[in-house]
Tab-separated table of C-alpha atoms in Angstrom:
chain	number	residue	atom	x	y	z
A	1	MET	CA	0.109	-0.009	0.060
A	2	ALA	CA	1.238	3.240	-1.009
A	3	ASN	CA	2.191	5.929	1.657
A	4	PRO	CA	-0.999	8.296	1.784
A	5	GLY	CA	1.289	11.159	3.019
A	6	LEU	CA	3.115	11.182	-0.311
A	7	GLN	CA	-0.271	11.237	-2.298
A	8	SER	CA	-1.706	14.066	-0.316
A	9	GLN	CA	1.040	16.408	-1.435
A	10	PRO	CA	2.169	15.548	-5.079
A	11	LEU	CA	4.949	17.560	-6.408
A	12	ALA	CA	4.524	20.885	-7.954
A	13	SER	CA	0.768	21.146	-6.418
A	14	HIS	CA	-0.038	24.081	-4.759
A	15	GLN	CA	-2.848	25.049	-2.486
A	16	ASN	CA	-5.352	27.970	-2.763
A	17	PHE	CA	-6.683	29.588	0.275
A	18	ALA	CA	-9.129	32.532	0.642
A	19	ILE	CA	-9.310	34.908	3.814
A	20	ILE	CA	-12.819	36.089	4.320
A	21	VAL	CA	-12.289	39.325	6.514
A	22	ALA	CA	-14.984	40.393	8.710
A	23	GLY	CA	-14.379	44.103	10.224
A	24	GLY	CA	-15.709	45.775	13.298
A	25	SER	CA	-18.914	46.294	15.153
A	26	GLY	CA	-20.988	47.490	12.158
A	27	THR	CA	-22.103	50.971	14.006
A	28	ARG	CA	-22.285	52.503	10.793
A	29	MET	CA	-25.152	50.253	9.805
A	30	GLY	CA	-27.084	51.567	12.700
A	31	ALA	CA	-27.994	47.817	13.277
A	32	SER	CA	-27.423	45.930	16.511
A	33	VAL	CA	-26.082	43.074	14.620
A	34	PRO	CA	-22.437	43.582	12.784
A	35	LYS	CA	-23.384	43.860	8.932
A	36	GLN	CA	-21.768	40.536	8.033
A	37	PHE	CA	-24.484	38.921	9.953
A	38	LEU	CA	-27.317	40.608	8.615
A	39	LEU	CA	-30.015	38.563	6.673
A	40	LEU	CA	-29.464	38.854	2.814
A	41	GLY	CA	-32.318	36.529	0.982
A	42	GLY	CA	-32.956	35.030	4.908
A	43	LYS	CA	-29.223	34.100	5.034
A	44	PRO	CA	-26.602	35.840	6.832
A	45	VAL	CA	-24.154	37.939	4.419
A	46	MET	CA	-21.204	36.186	5.115
A	47	MET	CA	-22.552	32.899	4.303
A	48	HIS	CA	-22.973	33.997	0.977
A	49	THR	CA	-19.724	35.295	0.766
A	50	ILE	CA	-18.283	31.895	1.991
A	51	GLU	CA	-20.467	30.040	-0.379
A	52	ALA	CA	-19.243	31.764	-3.515
A	53	PHE	CA	-15.740	30.898	-2.967
A	54	TYR	CA	-16.616	27.294	-1.998
A	55	HIS	CA	-18.662	26.697	-5.062
A	56	SER	CA	-15.884	28.535	-7.463
A	57	LYS	CA	-13.877	25.974	-9.313
A	58	THR	CA	-10.716	26.933	-7.246
A	59	ASN	CA	-12.391	25.747	-4.390
A	60	PRO	CA	-9.898	27.366	-1.792
A	61	GLN	CA	-9.605	26.606	1.636
A	62	ILE	CA	-11.474	29.187	3.543
A	63	ILE	CA	-10.317	31.207	6.593
A	64	ALA	CA	-12.887	33.524	8.338
A	65	VAL	CA	-11.731	36.204	10.234
A	66	LEU	CA	-13.831	37.441	12.690
A	67	PRO	CA	-13.567	39.365	15.921
A	68	ASP	CA	-13.483	36.838	19.048
A	69	ALA	CA	-16.350	38.128	20.590
A	70	TYR	CA	-18.736	36.968	17.626
A	71	HIS	CA	-17.315	33.550	17.258
A	72	ALA	CA	-19.971	31.959	19.467
A	73	TYR	CA	-22.584	33.842	17.819
A	74	TRP	CA	-21.400	33.003	14.282
A	75	GLU	CA	-21.311	29.261	15.156
A	76	GLU	CA	-25.148	29.449	16.428
A	77	LEU	CA	-25.924	31.230	12.914
A	78	CYS	CA	-24.144	28.265	11.311
A	79	VAL	CA	-26.439	25.707	13.073
A	80	ALA	CA	-29.585	27.787	12.747
A	81	HIS	CA	-28.761	27.927	8.742
A	82	ASP	CA	-27.553	24.560	8.433
A	83	PHE	CA	-24.339	26.123	7.018
A	84	ASN	CA	-21.716	23.313	6.510
A	85	VAL	CA	-19.221	24.670	4.306
A	86	PRO	CA	-15.851	23.924	5.591
A	87	HIS	CA	-13.893	26.955	7.057
A	88	VAL	CA	-11.501	27.700	9.671
A	89	LEU	CA	-12.323	30.769	12.216
A	90	VAL	CA	-9.817	32.852	13.376
A	91	ASN	CA	-9.852	35.988	15.858
A	92	GLY	CA	-9.689	39.515	14.227
A	93	GLY	CA	-7.665	42.202	15.214
A	94	ALA	CA	-8.226	45.969	15.952
A	95	THR	CA	-7.690	46.992	12.200
A	96	ARG	CA	-8.501	45.333	9.062
A	97	PHE	CA	-4.635	45.211	8.375
A	98	GLU	CA	-4.167	43.326	11.613
A	99	SER	CA	-6.928	40.989	10.951
A	100	VAL	CA	-5.336	39.879	7.484
A	101	LYS	CA	-2.196	39.327	9.226
A	102	LYS	CA	-3.904	36.994	11.835
A	103	GLY	CA	-5.500	35.092	8.886
A	104	LEU	CA	-2.080	34.893	7.294
A	105	ASP	CA	-0.590	33.457	10.577
A	106	VAL	CA	-2.626	30.349	10.351
A	107	ILE	CA	-1.657	29.492	6.765
A	108	GLU	CA	1.353	26.952	6.546
A	109	GLY	CA	1.995	27.535	2.750
A	110	SER	CA	4.610	26.864	0.394
A	111	GLU	CA	5.739	29.454	-2.484
A	112	PHE	CA	3.460	28.267	-5.017
A	113	ASP	CA	0.396	28.910	-3.115
A	114	LEU	CA	-2.126	31.422	-3.825
A	115	ILE	CA	-4.390	33.341	-1.693
A	116	ALA	CA	-7.559	35.552	-2.014
A	117	VAL	CA	-8.533	38.239	0.443
A	118	HIS	CA	-12.228	38.949	0.424
A	119	ASP	CA	-14.477	41.320	2.199
A	120	ALA	CA	-17.071	39.278	4.118
A	121	VAL	CA	-19.439	42.201	3.571
A	122	ARG	CA	-19.493	41.495	-0.304
A	123	PRO	CA	-21.767	38.516	-0.629
A	124	LEU	CA	-22.588	39.087	-4.528
A	125	THR	CA	-19.029	38.260	-5.991
A	126	LYS	CA	-19.704	36.370	-9.057
A	127	ILE	CA	-18.071	32.883	-9.021
A	128	GLY	CA	-16.077	33.599	-12.404
A	129	ILE	CA	-14.153	36.664	-10.764
A	130	ILE	CA	-13.140	34.546	-8.095
A	131	ASP	CA	-11.725	32.054	-10.370
A	132	THR	CA	-10.214	34.664	-12.742
A	133	SER	CA	-8.416	36.318	-9.755
A	134	PHE	CA	-6.829	32.887	-8.743
A	135	MET	CA	-5.509	32.548	-12.621
A	136	HIS	CA	-4.093	35.841	-13.052
A	137	ALA	CA	-2.572	35.898	-9.676
A	138	GLY	CA	-0.635	32.533	-10.602
A	139	THR	CA	0.554	34.431	-13.942
A	140	HIS	CA	0.995	37.968	-12.556
A	141	GLY	CA	1.672	37.545	-8.884
A	142	ASN	CA	-1.481	39.159	-7.967
A	143	ALA	CA	-4.958	40.211	-9.329
A	144	VAL	CA	-6.900	42.957	-7.970
A	145	ALA	CA	-10.788	43.229	-8.970
A	146	ALA	CA	-11.581	46.626	-10.131
A	147	VAL	CA	-14.205	48.641	-11.818
A	148	LYS	CA	-13.530	51.945	-13.902
A	149	SER	CA	-15.189	54.985	-12.080
A	150	ARG	CA	-18.686	55.821	-13.713
A	151	ASP	CA	-18.303	59.462	-11.732
A	152	THR	CA	-15.884	62.027	-12.606
A	153	VAL	CA	-13.450	62.128	-9.646
A	154	ARG	CA	-11.512	64.965	-8.163
A	155	GLN	CA	-8.605	64.892	-5.885
A	156	MET	CA	-8.499	67.404	-2.986
A	157	ARG	CA	-5.144	68.349	-1.385
A	158	SER	CA	-4.263	70.991	0.714
A	159	GLY	CA	-7.962	72.484	0.271
A	160	VAL	CA	-7.756	72.535	-3.395
A	161	SER	CA	-9.305	69.764	-5.669
A	162	ALA	CA	-8.119	69.114	-9.177
A	163	HIS	CA	-9.905	66.880	-11.916
A	164	LEU	CA	-8.553	63.592	-12.540
A	165	VAL	CA	-8.796	62.118	-15.917
A	166	ARG	CA	-11.892	59.611	-15.493
A	167	ASP	CA	-10.732	57.078	-17.746
A	168	GLU	CA	-7.667	56.412	-15.690
A	169	ILE	CA	-9.479	55.819	-12.230
A	170	TYR	CA	-10.234	52.321	-10.985
A	171	LEU	CA	-12.631	51.700	-8.012
A	172	VAL	CA	-10.751	48.692	-6.100
A	173	GLN	CA	-12.957	45.630	-4.939
A	174	THR	CA	-12.198	42.400	-3.460
A	175	PRO	CA	-11.146	39.598	-4.312
A	176	GLN	CA	-7.728	40.707	-4.352
A	177	THR	CA	-5.550	37.709	-4.699
A	178	PHE	CA	-1.885	36.911	-4.277
A	179	GLN	CA	1.010	34.726	-4.322
A	180	LEU	CA	1.020	33.389	-0.688
A	181	GLU	CA	4.497	34.779	-0.407
A	182	GLN	CA	4.180	37.992	-1.705
A	183	LEU	CA	1.354	38.805	0.514
A	184	LYS	CA	3.007	37.429	3.632
A	185	SER	CA	6.218	39.438	3.180
A	186	ALA	CA	3.843	42.642	2.357
A	187	TYR	CA	2.509	42.255	5.865
A	188	GLN	CA	5.768	42.342	7.518
A	189	LEU	CA	5.262	46.235	7.016
A	190	PRO	CA	4.582	48.301	9.741
A	191	TYR	CA	0.927	49.359	9.566
A	192	SER	CA	0.174	52.737	7.796
A	193	ASP	CA	-3.300	54.133	7.581
A	194	ARG	CA	-2.484	54.610	3.927
A	195	PHE	CA	-3.473	50.710	3.814
A	196	THR	CA	-7.165	50.790	3.083
A	197	ASP	CA	-6.760	47.264	0.945
A	198	ASP	CA	-4.245	44.525	0.507
A	199	ALA	CA	-3.097	46.091	-2.845
A	200	SER	CA	-1.821	48.933	-0.978
A	201	VAL	CA	0.124	46.947	1.281
A	202	VAL	CA	1.654	44.755	-1.281
A	203	GLU	CA	2.343	47.684	-3.532
A	204	SER	CA	4.286	49.450	-0.478
A	205	ALA	CA	6.217	46.238	-0.388
A	206	GLY	CA	7.371	46.825	-3.926
A	207	PHE	CA	5.156	44.687	-6.131
A	208	SER	CA	3.408	45.985	-8.939
A	209	ILE	CA	-0.558	45.418	-8.885
A	210	HIS	CA	-2.375	43.551	-11.661
A	211	LEU	CA	-5.921	44.760	-11.830
A	212	ILE	CA	-8.823	42.461	-13.267
A	213	GLU	CA	-12.203	43.341	-14.265
A	214	GLY	CA	-14.599	43.409	-10.909
A	215	SER	CA	-18.231	43.842	-11.384
A	216	TYR	CA	-20.351	47.034	-10.456
A	217	GLY	CA	-22.824	44.376	-8.687
A	218	ASN	CA	-20.206	43.309	-6.344
A	219	ILE	CA	-21.246	45.810	-3.873
A	220	LYS	CA	-20.061	46.043	-0.101
A	221	ILE	CA	-22.648	46.217	2.342
A	222	THR	CA	-21.875	49.270	4.610
A	223	PHE	CA	-25.162	51.227	4.804
A	224	PRO	CA	-28.621	50.163	5.560
A	225	GLU	CA	-29.630	51.127	1.964
A	226	ASP	CA	-26.713	48.710	0.777
A	227	LEU	CA	-28.715	45.774	1.981
A	228	LYS	CA	-31.704	46.613	0.239
A	229	ILE	CA	-29.856	47.103	-2.827
A	230	ALA	CA	-27.964	43.816	-2.477
A	231	GLU	CA	-31.716	42.049	-2.165
A	232	LEU	CA	-32.763	43.765	-5.444
A	233	LEU	CA	-29.344	42.363	-7.173
A	234	LEU	CA	-29.755	39.265	-5.569
A	235	GLN	CA	-33.231	38.753	-6.960
A	236	SER	CA	-32.163	39.654	-10.555
A	237	GLN	CA	-29.357	37.280	-10.690
B	1	MET	CA	-48.252	105.043	-10.202
B	2	ALA	CA	-44.575	103.773	-10.063
B	3	ASN	CA	-42.962	102.315	-13.212
B	4	PRO	CA	-43.715	98.437	-12.903
B	5	GLY	CA	-40.387	97.948	-14.971
B	6	LEU	CA	-38.357	99.297	-12.208
B	7	GLN	CA	-40.021	97.414	-9.559
B	8	SER	CA	-39.175	94.045	-11.712
B	9	GLN	CA	-35.451	94.589	-11.685
B	10	PRO	CA	-34.494	96.176	-8.421
B	11	LEU	CA	-30.701	97.182	-7.913
B	12	ALA	CA	-28.242	94.565	-6.827
B	13	SER	CA	-30.993	91.590	-7.774
B	14	HIS	CA	-29.758	88.630	-9.358
B	15	GLN	CA	-31.575	85.750	-11.319
B	16	ASN	CA	-31.023	82.162	-10.690
B	17	PHE	CA	-31.103	79.550	-13.338
B	18	ALA	CA	-30.870	75.700	-13.820
B	19	ILE	CA	-29.879	73.779	-16.843
B	20	ILE	CA	-31.676	70.349	-16.796
B	21	VAL	CA	-29.430	68.383	-19.246
B	22	ALA	CA	-30.735	65.067	-20.746
B	23	GLY	CA	-28.006	63.231	-22.955
B	24	GLY	CA	-28.195	60.795	-25.334
B	25	SER	CA	-30.682	57.718	-26.758
B	26	GLY	CA	-30.112	55.748	-23.554
B	27	THR	CA	-28.873	52.574	-25.367
B	28	ARG	CA	-26.875	51.628	-22.106
B	29	MET	CA	-30.256	51.141	-20.325
B	30	GLY	CA	-31.535	48.517	-23.010
B	31	ALA	CA	-34.504	50.468	-23.105
B	32	SER	CA	-36.677	51.551	-25.854
B	33	VAL	CA	-37.028	54.897	-24.288
B	34	PRO	CA	-34.094	57.064	-23.139
B	35	LYS	CA	-33.473	56.885	-19.492
B	36	GLN	CA	-34.795	60.638	-18.581
B	37	PHE	CA	-38.256	59.409	-19.572
B	38	LEU	CA	-38.279	55.889	-17.705
B	39	LEU	CA	-41.093	55.812	-14.784
B	40	LEU	CA	-39.980	56.200	-11.334
B	41	GLY	CA	-42.631	55.909	-8.679
B	42	GLY	CA	-45.008	56.179	-11.894
B	43	LYS	CA	-43.497	59.572	-12.927
B	44	PRO	CA	-40.829	60.119	-15.613
B	45	VAL	CA	-37.279	60.619	-14.215
B	46	MET	CA	-36.818	64.110	-15.547
B	47	MET	CA	-40.008	65.203	-13.844
B	48	HIS	CA	-38.681	64.494	-10.444
B	49	THR	CA	-35.406	66.380	-11.325
B	50	ILE	CA	-37.036	69.451	-12.670
B	51	GLU	CA	-39.548	69.387	-9.385
B	52	ALA	CA	-36.621	69.251	-7.118
B	53	PHE	CA	-35.273	72.446	-8.528
B	54	TYR	CA	-38.817	74.125	-8.650
B	55	HIS	CA	-39.472	73.079	-4.829
B	56	SER	CA	-36.120	74.473	-3.733
B	57	LYS	CA	-35.983	77.816	-2.011
B	58	THR	CA	-34.080	79.337	-4.822
B	59	ASN	CA	-36.593	78.183	-7.209
B	60	PRO	CA	-34.401	79.048	-10.386
B	61	GLN	CA	-35.738	79.512	-13.628
B	62	ILE	CA	-35.572	76.044	-15.406
B	63	ILE	CA	-34.079	75.285	-18.982
B	64	ALA	CA	-34.330	71.652	-19.800
B	65	VAL	CA	-31.971	70.655	-22.627
B	66	LEU	CA	-33.417	67.589	-24.694
B	67	PRO	CA	-32.377	66.030	-28.352
B	68	ASP	CA	-35.003	67.829	-30.622
B	69	ALA	CA	-36.184	64.221	-31.488
B	70	TYR	CA	-37.698	64.003	-28.169
B	71	HIS	CA	-39.425	67.367	-27.773
B	72	ALA	CA	-42.890	66.272	-28.879
B	73	TYR	CA	-42.705	63.006	-26.613
B	74	TRP	CA	-41.780	65.200	-23.794
B	75	GLU	CA	-44.624	67.443	-24.337
B	76	GLU	CA	-46.851	64.431	-24.447
B	77	LEU	CA	-45.632	62.964	-21.247
B	78	CYS	CA	-46.129	66.576	-19.610
B	79	VAL	CA	-49.799	66.218	-20.838
B	80	ALA	CA	-50.289	62.700	-19.622
B	81	HIS	CA	-48.778	63.479	-16.405
B	82	ASP	CA	-50.390	66.810	-15.919
B	83	PHE	CA	-46.991	68.247	-15.390
B	84	ASN	CA	-47.068	71.810	-15.260
B	85	VAL	CA	-43.871	73.255	-13.766
B	86	PRO	CA	-42.560	76.079	-15.817
B	87	HIS	CA	-39.568	75.482	-17.891
B	88	VAL	CA	-37.999	76.247	-21.202
B	89	LEU	CA	-37.231	73.551	-23.696
B	90	VAL	CA	-34.005	73.711	-25.658
B	91	ASN	CA	-32.228	71.582	-28.550
B	92	GLY	CA	-29.509	69.424	-27.358
B	93	GLY	CA	-26.297	68.933	-29.048
B	94	ALA	CA	-24.098	65.716	-29.865
B	95	THR	CA	-22.190	65.907	-26.624
B	96	ARG	CA	-22.992	66.830	-23.058
B	97	PHE	CA	-20.629	69.717	-23.698
B	98	GLU	CA	-22.532	70.990	-26.494
B	99	SER	CA	-26.079	70.669	-24.917
B	100	VAL	CA	-24.790	72.827	-21.969
B	101	LYS	CA	-23.458	75.371	-24.388
B	102	LYS	CA	-26.883	75.281	-26.032
B	103	GLY	CA	-28.777	75.800	-22.471
B	104	LEU	CA	-26.522	78.634	-21.966
B	105	ASP	CA	-26.935	80.589	-25.180
B	106	VAL	CA	-30.609	81.043	-24.508
B	107	ILE	CA	-29.917	82.950	-21.190
B	108	GLU	CA	-29.690	86.612	-21.229
B	109	GLY	CA	-28.171	87.163	-17.581
B	110	SER	CA	-26.206	89.539	-15.852
B	111	GLU	CA	-22.902	89.341	-13.923
B	112	PHE	CA	-24.672	88.525	-10.483
B	113	ASP	CA	-26.727	85.769	-12.056
B	114	LEU	CA	-26.090	82.131	-10.822
B	115	ILE	CA	-26.606	79.104	-12.663
B	116	ALA	CA	-26.793	75.302	-11.763
B	117	VAL	CA	-26.233	72.586	-14.310
B	118	HIS	CA	-27.478	69.252	-13.172
B	119	ASP	CA	-28.159	66.052	-15.106
B	120	ALA	CA	-31.754	65.146	-15.853
B	121	VAL	CA	-31.133	61.613	-14.786
B	122	ARG	CA	-30.347	62.473	-11.123
B	123	PRO	CA	-33.918	62.502	-10.071
B	124	LEU	CA	-33.167	62.095	-6.236
B	125	THR	CA	-31.269	65.223	-5.571
B	126	LYS	CA	-32.398	66.889	-1.976
B	127	ILE	CA	-33.624	70.130	-2.151
B	128	GLY	CA	-31.144	71.327	0.459
B	129	ILE	CA	-28.253	70.613	-1.648
B	130	ILE	CA	-29.471	72.628	-4.466
B	131	ASP	CA	-29.940	75.548	-2.124
B	132	THR	CA	-26.790	74.974	-0.681
B	133	SER	CA	-25.083	74.894	-4.352
B	134	PHE	CA	-26.601	78.267	-5.180
B	135	MET	CA	-25.488	79.854	-1.771
B	136	HIS	CA	-21.999	78.777	-1.920
B	137	ALA	CA	-21.708	79.556	-5.555
B	138	GLY	CA	-22.531	82.962	-4.947
B	139	THR	CA	-19.635	83.311	-2.356
B	140	HIS	CA	-17.039	81.208	-3.775
B	141	GLY	CA	-17.792	81.391	-7.857
B	142	ASN	CA	-19.043	77.701	-7.886
B	143	ALA	CA	-19.996	75.244	-5.864
B	144	VAL	CA	-19.922	71.406	-7.036
B	145	ALA	CA	-21.648	68.360	-5.072
B	146	ALA	CA	-19.419	65.627	-4.402
B	147	VAL	CA	-18.925	62.662	-2.282
B	148	LYS	CA	-15.887	60.992	-0.715
B	149	SER	CA	-14.995	57.587	-2.066
B	150	ARG	CA	-15.865	54.812	-0.197
B	151	ASP	CA	-13.828	52.472	-2.231
B	152	THR	CA	-10.122	52.443	-2.390
B	153	VAL	CA	-8.966	54.056	-5.600
B	154	ARG	CA	-6.441	53.443	-8.135
B	155	GLN	CA	-5.032	55.414	-11.083
B	156	MET	CA	-4.010	53.416	-14.381
B	157	ARG	CA	-1.285	55.311	-16.283
B	158	SER	CA	0.530	53.638	-19.316
B	159	GLY	CA	-0.602	50.140	-18.234
B	160	VAL	CA	0.478	50.605	-14.538
B	161	SER	CA	-1.812	51.325	-11.550
B	162	ALA	CA	-0.771	53.278	-8.437
B	163	HIS	CA	-2.741	53.632	-5.230
B	164	LEU	CA	-4.322	57.139	-4.358
B	165	VAL	CA	-4.767	58.134	-0.892
B	166	ARG	CA	-8.697	57.521	-0.583
B	167	ASP	CA	-9.300	60.504	1.879
B	168	GLU	CA	-8.153	62.810	-1.050
B	169	ILE	CA	-10.660	61.166	-3.676
B	170	TYR	CA	-14.038	62.794	-4.434
B	171	LEU	CA	-16.734	61.485	-6.646
B	172	VAL	CA	-18.452	64.156	-8.265
B	173	GLN	CA	-22.106	64.791	-8.790
B	174	THR	CA	-24.608	67.443	-9.899
B	175	PRO	CA	-25.661	70.185	-9.122
B	176	GLN	CA	-22.550	72.064	-10.344
B	177	THR	CA	-23.746	75.627	-9.718
B	178	PHE	CA	-21.544	78.758	-11.118
B	179	GLN	CA	-21.767	82.427	-11.392
B	180	LEU	CA	-23.091	82.636	-14.971
B	181	GLU	CA	-20.279	84.850	-16.220
B	182	GLN	CA	-17.667	82.086	-15.038
B	183	LEU	CA	-19.712	79.314	-16.774
B	184	LYS	CA	-20.145	81.274	-20.104
B	185	SER	CA	-16.683	82.268	-20.218
B	186	ALA	CA	-15.349	78.646	-19.471
B	187	TYR	CA	-17.757	77.303	-22.296
B	188	GLN	CA	-15.856	79.278	-24.765
B	189	LEU	CA	-13.162	76.842	-24.676
B	190	PRO	CA	-12.953	74.300	-27.541
B	191	TYR	CA	-14.250	70.892	-26.532
B	192	SER	CA	-12.102	68.310	-24.932
B	193	ASP	CA	-12.880	64.806	-24.058
B	194	ARG	CA	-11.475	65.656	-20.887
B	195	PHE	CA	-14.611	67.562	-20.189
B	196	THR	CA	-16.627	64.920	-18.219
B	197	ASP	CA	-18.539	67.474	-16.426
B	198	ASP	CA	-19.025	71.244	-16.172
B	199	ALA	CA	-16.157	71.582	-13.209
B	200	SER	CA	-13.729	70.156	-15.474
B	201	VAL	CA	-14.646	72.803	-18.193
B	202	VAL	CA	-14.554	75.748	-15.501
B	203	GLU	CA	-11.106	74.486	-14.047
B	204	SER	CA	-9.688	74.452	-17.630
B	205	ALA	CA	-10.642	77.940	-18.129
B	206	GLY	CA	-8.542	78.751	-14.936
B	207	PHE	CA	-11.145	78.983	-11.961
B	208	SER	CA	-10.493	77.030	-8.877
B	209	ILE	CA	-13.017	74.449	-7.865
B	210	HIS	CA	-15.328	74.777	-4.728
B	211	LEU	CA	-16.533	71.242	-3.331
B	212	ILE	CA	-19.831	70.807	-1.377
B	213	GLU	CA	-21.064	67.716	0.184
B	214	GLY	CA	-23.530	65.871	-2.250
B	215	SER	CA	-25.150	62.583	-1.114
B	216	TYR	CA	-24.663	59.065	-1.704
B	217	GLY	CA	-28.491	58.756	-2.664
B	218	ASN	CA	-27.858	61.400	-5.529
B	219	ILE	CA	-27.491	58.777	-7.865
B	220	LYS	CA	-27.415	59.013	-11.526
B	221	ILE	CA	-29.648	56.470	-13.624
B	222	THR	CA	-27.501	54.909	-16.156
B	223	PHE	CA	-28.223	51.166	-16.090
B	224	PRO	CA	-31.177	49.190	-15.565
B	225	GLU	CA	-30.355	48.038	-11.912
B	226	ASP	CA	-30.015	52.108	-11.085
B	227	LEU	CA	-33.638	52.623	-11.851
B	228	LYS	CA	-34.775	49.853	-9.249
B	229	ILE	CA	-32.296	51.214	-6.717
B	230	ALA	CA	-33.509	54.666	-7.120
B	231	GLU	CA	-37.191	53.117	-6.516
B	232	LEU	CA	-35.771	51.828	-3.458
B	233	LEU	CA	-34.360	55.058	-2.285
B	234	LEU	CA	-37.456	57.074	-3.285
B	235	GLN	CA	-39.509	54.752	-1.282
B	236	SER	CA	-37.513	55.172	1.977
B	237	GLN	CA	-37.337	59.035	1.386
């Protein structure tokens, strides 16, 4: 009988991971429940998010980063909603940066591995974008979902605003997918408040960022009206 | 008896105008009807837009710029919906720039006059923003409604994207309100495809731009899902 240990890690294979990062207490929603737990189509937002990754062809190992205080609540929700998608639960930090770092800490990977980071509160991400992001990250080192700005954009500096060329402006979403080593090395940097996403961290570490096409429907649930809009988009899918 | 002509134009008075500019054929909506005519809460989008200006304290004289081909249809709609808000109808041009210019051409104003330019397909603008824009334009020369970007933003140049500091980035809306002379002089410039709004024209003419706080609910109806979102926002108002 062959050694099953050898079979489970064939040469030149790689693993795929996804960190689903859930932020703070959801105070901006005016809700008593953090926004990742609010019901969308009768099911907590974060379950939609996790399912999108689970049902992708890539089918990555899923690490959900949640504030410690909500782990028991999440587990209750999983029971109540009969949610059985395999995932690892990790304690979050005080900032998004720290939360992603804590997610990375539990991953024992190798140099060919790929990792997506995704907002728990983006439940409507299309599976195709997830798979594309892994594919492009394998080729380019990273792949960051973004859409062109539909609005004219101005940049305000020292109280003076200046027009930016709209066609050059991209609004960044998640998934943001990276070669694991690239993301791990970038997250060695000290925290900066410039780090509003993972691409900004990785760019600060000296890597160039590869954009892929996101989707206008890939919205982030931040304010109460966003949940209603998500319901609409979910129904029209 | 006093000369009524003298009374109607007291010294230091000024007039307020609003150009409501409706674009092209609405092909992006996949609808047979241009988006400014689609029904929102049972009433064509552009009627909501015009009413917002009409009901503002400023109560400007309204100039609606529409492609020639739709004037008869608009007039039918006005009858069908019993729409009696006074407005002047002007033929549009091939570009937004040209349409605004045609709107300006019909205005006989003086140096103290103020003029707002507003997208016909932004029907949910709050009256308070309209009045604020006129007030600030009177003081600062112009006032342009904008909201801070909620998304991380990247700028793509020569195939390389770079992180922009999110707090510096504003997504520009309408109303954009100007001293009439400022806007008229700016619109003497030759057309450039950089001109994606009026502020970019006025800035190119050498004026600095004053931003005022817009609203995330002040959406532009561009794609089919936008109309559904607008219905939701209208219901929650």
